[in-house]
XYZ file of C-alpha atoms in Angstrom:
386
model
C 113.616 70.479 84.986
C 115.790 71.932 83.170
C 113.735 74.474 81.344
C 111.980 75.452 84.702
C 115.677 76.680 85.365
C 116.028 78.387 82.160
C 112.698 79.950 81.956
C 113.290 81.164 85.804
C 117.092 82.235 84.544
C 114.549 84.147 81.601
C 112.534 85.764 85.249
C 115.435 86.993 86.554
C 117.874 87.985 84.538
C 120.360 90.681 85.485
C 118.976 93.771 84.093
C 115.500 93.215 85.293
C 116.955 91.788 89.139
C 117.864 95.576 88.439
C 115.572 97.564 87.510
C 113.013 96.079 90.453
C 116.187 97.158 93.182
C 115.173 101.036 92.001
C 111.582 100.170 92.048
C 111.523 99.009 95.655
C 113.360 101.460 96.644
C 111.626 103.791 95.375
C 108.453 101.957 97.039
C 109.751 101.746 100.115
C 111.062 105.327 100.927
C 107.810 106.211 99.181
C 104.888 104.059 100.984
C 106.762 102.001 103.869
C 109.748 103.311 105.299
C 107.735 105.601 107.141
C 105.331 103.203 108.928
C 109.331 102.082 109.993
C 110.751 104.880 111.611
C 108.718 106.873 112.514
C 106.787 104.340 115.308
C 105.620 105.241 116.897
C 104.902 108.757 115.670
C 105.801 111.732 118.364
C 103.359 111.992 121.502
C 100.711 110.856 122.831
C 101.602 107.132 121.347
C 104.684 106.900 122.093
C 104.003 107.711 126.301
C 101.126 104.742 125.059
C 103.240 101.671 123.910
C 105.823 103.703 128.096
C 102.375 103.089 129.707
C 101.483 99.828 127.300
C 104.000 98.391 127.869
C 104.829 98.776 131.670
C 101.234 97.323 132.423
C 101.964 94.643 130.977
C 105.271 93.977 132.384
C 103.636 94.657 135.699
C 100.507 93.360 135.100
C 100.794 90.809 132.073
C 98.788 91.362 128.648
C 95.864 90.091 129.898
C 93.811 92.982 132.581
C 91.024 91.140 135.238
C 87.958 94.069 135.799
C 90.438 95.226 139.218
C 92.207 96.174 137.651
C 90.659 99.222 137.243
C 92.346 100.151 140.501
C 95.608 99.380 138.924
C 95.297 101.991 136.525
C 93.652 104.382 139.202
C 97.080 104.365 140.637
C 99.242 104.670 137.684
C 97.085 107.486 137.934
C 97.755 108.648 140.490
C 101.627 108.781 141.434
C 100.907 110.777 138.096
C 99.914 113.688 139.296
C 101.612 113.632 141.796
C 104.475 113.960 139.330
C 102.801 116.960 137.573
C 101.426 118.520 141.323
C 105.554 118.382 142.079
C 105.887 120.121 138.231
C 104.265 122.914 139.152
C 105.261 123.529 142.197
C 108.773 124.254 141.860
C 107.584 126.117 138.665
C 108.040 130.280 138.211
C 105.159 130.805 135.790
C 102.734 128.381 138.002
C 103.369 129.862 141.479
C 103.101 134.040 139.691
C 99.477 132.163 138.218
C 98.589 130.810 141.953
C 98.416 127.138 139.634
C 99.772 124.247 142.535
C 97.976 120.995 140.603
C 97.337 119.406 138.384
C 93.494 119.911 138.589
C 93.385 123.343 139.393
C 95.101 123.700 136.093
C 92.795 122.004 134.470
C 90.276 124.320 136.264
C 91.365 126.789 135.035
C 92.158 125.779 131.593
C 88.045 124.774 131.133
C 87.854 129.063 130.949
C 88.524 130.380 127.310
C 88.502 134.338 128.006
C 90.687 136.979 129.023
C 94.182 137.956 130.019
C 93.876 135.010 132.277
C 93.053 132.664 130.550
C 95.644 133.350 127.620
C 98.300 133.110 129.851
C 96.907 129.676 131.828
C 97.386 128.503 127.685
C 100.472 129.525 127.453
C 101.765 127.559 130.853
C 99.944 124.982 128.823
C 101.177 125.209 125.858
C 105.150 124.990 128.064
C 104.105 122.084 130.030
C 102.963 119.959 127.445
C 105.297 121.281 123.519
C 107.977 123.934 124.401
C 109.310 120.991 127.445
C 107.309 117.888 126.904
C 106.774 117.212 130.825
C 106.756 113.391 131.074
C 103.760 113.340 133.447
C 100.973 115.312 131.873
C 101.548 113.598 128.414
C 101.310 110.733 130.647
C 98.288 111.967 132.184
C 96.361 112.198 129.037
C 97.060 108.837 127.963
C 96.092 106.916 131.432
C 92.328 109.165 131.312
C 92.661 107.581 127.624
C 92.942 103.883 129.138
C 90.930 104.182 132.330
C 88.526 105.027 130.208
C 87.978 102.286 127.312
C 89.108 99.240 129.866
C 86.441 100.467 132.442
C 83.168 100.790 129.586
C 84.592 97.973 127.359
C 81.633 96.439 128.165
C 78.522 98.900 127.821
C 80.314 100.226 124.523
C 79.809 95.864 123.498
C 76.194 95.774 125.244
C 75.480 99.035 122.862
C 76.042 96.799 120.134
C 74.082 93.465 120.419
C 71.266 94.003 120.120
C 72.002 94.078 116.271
C 71.442 91.441 114.295
C 73.785 91.002 111.983
C 76.567 90.135 115.232
C 74.754 90.569 117.858
C 75.444 86.981 118.799
C 79.464 87.342 118.563
C 79.155 90.440 120.611
C 77.899 88.737 123.098
C 80.484 85.951 122.474
C 82.780 88.396 123.045
C 81.401 89.227 126.425
C 81.804 85.796 128.121
C 84.895 85.156 126.656
C 86.542 89.163 128.153
C 88.439 90.110 125.209
C 89.148 93.092 124.887
C 91.138 92.473 128.323
C 94.534 91.989 126.509
C 96.285 95.469 126.121
C 96.988 96.455 122.804
C 97.632 100.237 121.830
C 94.988 101.597 118.873
C 98.066 102.504 117.051
C 100.416 99.197 117.424
C 97.645 97.900 115.861
C 97.622 101.087 112.784
C 101.142 100.585 112.474
C 100.802 97.080 111.794
C 97.461 97.502 108.765
C 99.618 100.808 107.067
C 103.119 98.743 106.637
C 101.262 95.368 105.393
C 98.833 97.064 103.321
C 101.898 99.502 101.868
C 103.808 96.566 100.937
C 101.806 94.951 99.345
C 101.598 97.665 96.936
C 105.796 96.631 96.173
C 105.223 93.259 96.279
C 101.784 93.359 93.672
C 103.778 95.749 91.748
C 107.491 92.996 91.581
C 104.928 90.333 90.463
C 103.756 92.223 88.471
C 107.146 93.887 86.213
C 109.334 90.452 87.237
C 106.316 88.120 85.664
C 104.222 90.592 82.726
C 106.764 90.043 79.876
C 106.558 86.114 80.414
C 105.175 84.623 77.745
C 105.059 88.069 75.098
C 109.178 88.204 75.568
C 109.412 85.145 73.512
C 106.440 85.833 70.947
C 107.483 89.456 70.691
C 111.286 87.762 69.956
C 108.973 84.952 66.478
C 110.664 82.324 69.939
C 107.716 81.376 70.965
C 107.641 79.466 67.190
C 110.258 76.992 67.124
C 109.681 76.126 71.344
C 106.409 74.889 69.138
C 107.618 73.088 67.417
C 109.725 70.803 69.124
C 109.065 68.154 70.938
C 108.405 69.729 74.816
C 105.940 71.236 72.782
C 102.371 72.636 73.365
C 103.398 71.302 76.804
C 105.972 74.358 77.505
C 103.022 76.768 77.949
C 102.053 74.428 81.172
C 106.207 74.470 82.411
C 106.063 78.469 82.222
C 103.291 78.315 84.062
C 104.953 76.280 87.026
C 107.681 78.717 86.625
C 105.410 81.865 87.610
C 103.874 80.593 90.569
C 108.025 79.209 91.542
C 108.927 83.072 90.753
C 105.933 84.537 92.553
C 106.607 82.978 95.936
C 110.746 83.734 95.515
C 109.529 87.256 95.320
C 107.410 87.795 97.962
C 109.668 85.650 100.445
C 112.303 87.706 100.107
C 110.799 91.126 100.022
C 107.920 90.558 103.619
C 111.581 88.284 104.982
C 114.069 92.312 103.782
C 110.643 94.299 105.798
C 109.517 92.111 108.610
C 113.602 91.536 109.527
C 113.342 95.727 109.622
C 109.206 95.733 111.111
C 111.461 93.923 114.417
C 114.074 94.658 114.127
C 113.370 98.809 115.362
C 114.131 100.359 117.367
C 110.671 100.486 119.500
C 109.564 96.545 118.987
C 106.206 95.286 119.030
C 106.694 91.496 120.307
C 105.054 92.285 123.603
C 102.199 92.651 122.258
C 102.675 89.355 120.135
C 100.026 87.474 122.239
C 96.654 90.212 122.968
C 94.045 90.294 120.937
C 93.035 92.030 118.565
C 90.189 92.665 120.253
C 91.835 95.198 122.883
C 88.963 97.786 124.046
C 92.421 99.642 123.435
C 92.872 99.099 120.194
C 89.665 100.461 118.736
C 88.049 97.370 116.698
C 86.264 94.942 116.809
C 86.650 90.942 114.562
C 84.277 88.506 114.405
C 88.024 85.867 115.263
C 88.876 86.026 118.595
C 92.521 85.920 117.247
C 96.568 87.355 118.975
C 98.085 89.731 117.327
C 100.552 87.711 116.215
C 97.757 85.400 113.680
C 96.734 88.436 112.788
C 99.918 89.130 110.989
C 100.677 85.771 109.304
C 97.218 85.045 107.977
C 97.815 89.122 105.801
C 101.201 87.299 105.445
C 98.821 83.910 104.164
C 96.616 86.387 101.898
C 99.592 88.248 100.221
C 100.523 84.517 99.008
C 97.172 84.037 97.930
C 96.461 87.463 96.645
C 100.276 87.251 94.701
C 99.031 83.326 93.684
C 96.081 84.797 91.984
C 97.917 87.968 90.555
C 100.427 86.102 88.664
C 97.994 84.444 87.328
C 95.728 87.151 86.025
C 99.548 88.014 84.678
C 100.407 84.873 82.781
C 97.312 85.265 80.368
C 97.381 88.285 79.393
C 101.361 87.784 78.549
C 99.643 85.472 76.851
C 96.981 87.191 74.993
C 99.571 90.271 74.404
C 102.053 90.163 71.721
C 103.394 93.597 72.235
C 105.759 95.546 75.300
C 103.103 98.794 75.493
C 99.755 96.344 74.343
C 100.598 94.726 77.181
C 101.213 98.126 79.399
C 98.179 99.653 78.317
C 95.936 96.491 79.302
C 98.307 95.345 82.321
C 97.550 99.260 83.558
C 94.782 99.400 84.467
C 94.340 94.926 86.105
C 97.025 96.261 88.409
C 95.522 98.930 89.512
C 92.402 97.044 90.385
C 94.665 94.067 91.931
C 96.565 96.238 93.958
C 93.483 98.586 95.495
C 91.510 95.732 96.055
C 94.224 93.958 98.028
C 95.400 97.140 100.340
C 92.072 98.335 101.065
C 89.417 95.183 100.858
C 91.357 92.355 101.553
C 94.351 92.964 104.330
C 92.011 96.405 105.292
C 88.437 94.282 105.551
C 88.944 91.179 106.684
C 87.228 89.923 109.805
C 85.937 93.550 111.170
C 82.640 92.922 112.671
C 81.229 96.166 110.665
C 81.339 94.042 107.782
C 79.829 90.946 105.734
C 81.776 88.067 107.650
C 81.931 86.049 104.661
C 82.705 89.270 102.067
C 86.464 88.858 101.783
C 86.690 85.485 101.496
C 84.355 85.564 99.064
C 86.291 88.711 97.591
C 89.566 85.961 98.256
C 87.420 82.891 96.699
C 86.271 84.926 93.393
C 89.274 85.820 92.632
C 90.631 82.661 92.667
C 87.931 81.095 90.840
C 88.778 83.217 88.037
C 92.770 83.347 88.282
C 92.557 78.834 87.970
C 89.613 79.723 85.699
C 91.490 82.412 82.904
C 94.462 79.787 83.010
C 92.591 76.695 82.162
C 90.905 78.327 78.955
C 93.861 79.056 77.664
C 95.370 75.755 78.136
C 92.485 73.946 76.269
C 93.000 76.614 73.510
C 96.739 75.973 73.214
C 95.878 72.123 72.619
C 94.696 73.503 69.592
C 95.880 76.293 68.524
C 97.280 77.517 65.830
C 101.127 77.566 65.708
C 101.274 80.167 63.390
C 98.091 82.787 64.549
């Protein structure tokens, strides 16, 4: 235990922590802050958020087929608001635009002075004055279209040999009926993918010197002639596997605190099925949004385990920092790319092989453990002067 504590102190030394804080701040402001603070991202996302929360409050997260009438009713209410606005708008009256429908019809005309004036009115309403009713009507049209034709979209896919059976299952279970807007799901994916960059860079930076540091100062020769001897290899691996989850937990805890306490929270969507017709995504499994979040966190811990073992193996085989940096750059970029672009971005995607991401994870785990085991066998018989 004393050895583990001493090794942990070496990893979490003050200088490394200060540098890590700088790295964390830089990556946060470059890649993560936007996805936390800029949500919803402008219009119509802000209007879709407002409508979605209203639907959940009034109907719950799961809609039924007959709720299409409820959506049409919501649209009619906003058409009335738009009509009232146009009746009281001087520019609209001059153009004899008295209703939302008449404005839409006039917008189909692309040429002439009147068309220019109509589009000028449209721009004033949408961008200069930002009238909610008109933005919300765009969202309602999108929601109605997605919900009304949700099964038609699935039926167009069910004859595919690769995922037809799964599509039929979704139709039977009505997996696409929940409220989960596309921007909520995409925002979380962007958040967790960029968070993975921070976590992996932090693990690599903190764990990489674990063996190289002692080898560089020739401390390793003294360690291997001590009573503990070659068992120090296992101690250092254990230390790294303790340090990595500590790093992951602290950083995930801080970032999820910011994610869950921002002004526009997403807790009302936690129990929504991720196959929602409003999310624009289809998966091999039925899972709620909160379960999907937990899954991605578990995947991050698994990847952290893999990266830690691979970094330990590299560190044990490299004798100086310059070579360590040179070797780690391509390895790090590859591991970050696999994690951010494939594992966290493609997990369960219906249009990819069901086993692609699990296969990649299993291979990474086998390779990382295999490298450590291979080096351990060598440690038993290696010449300490090597």
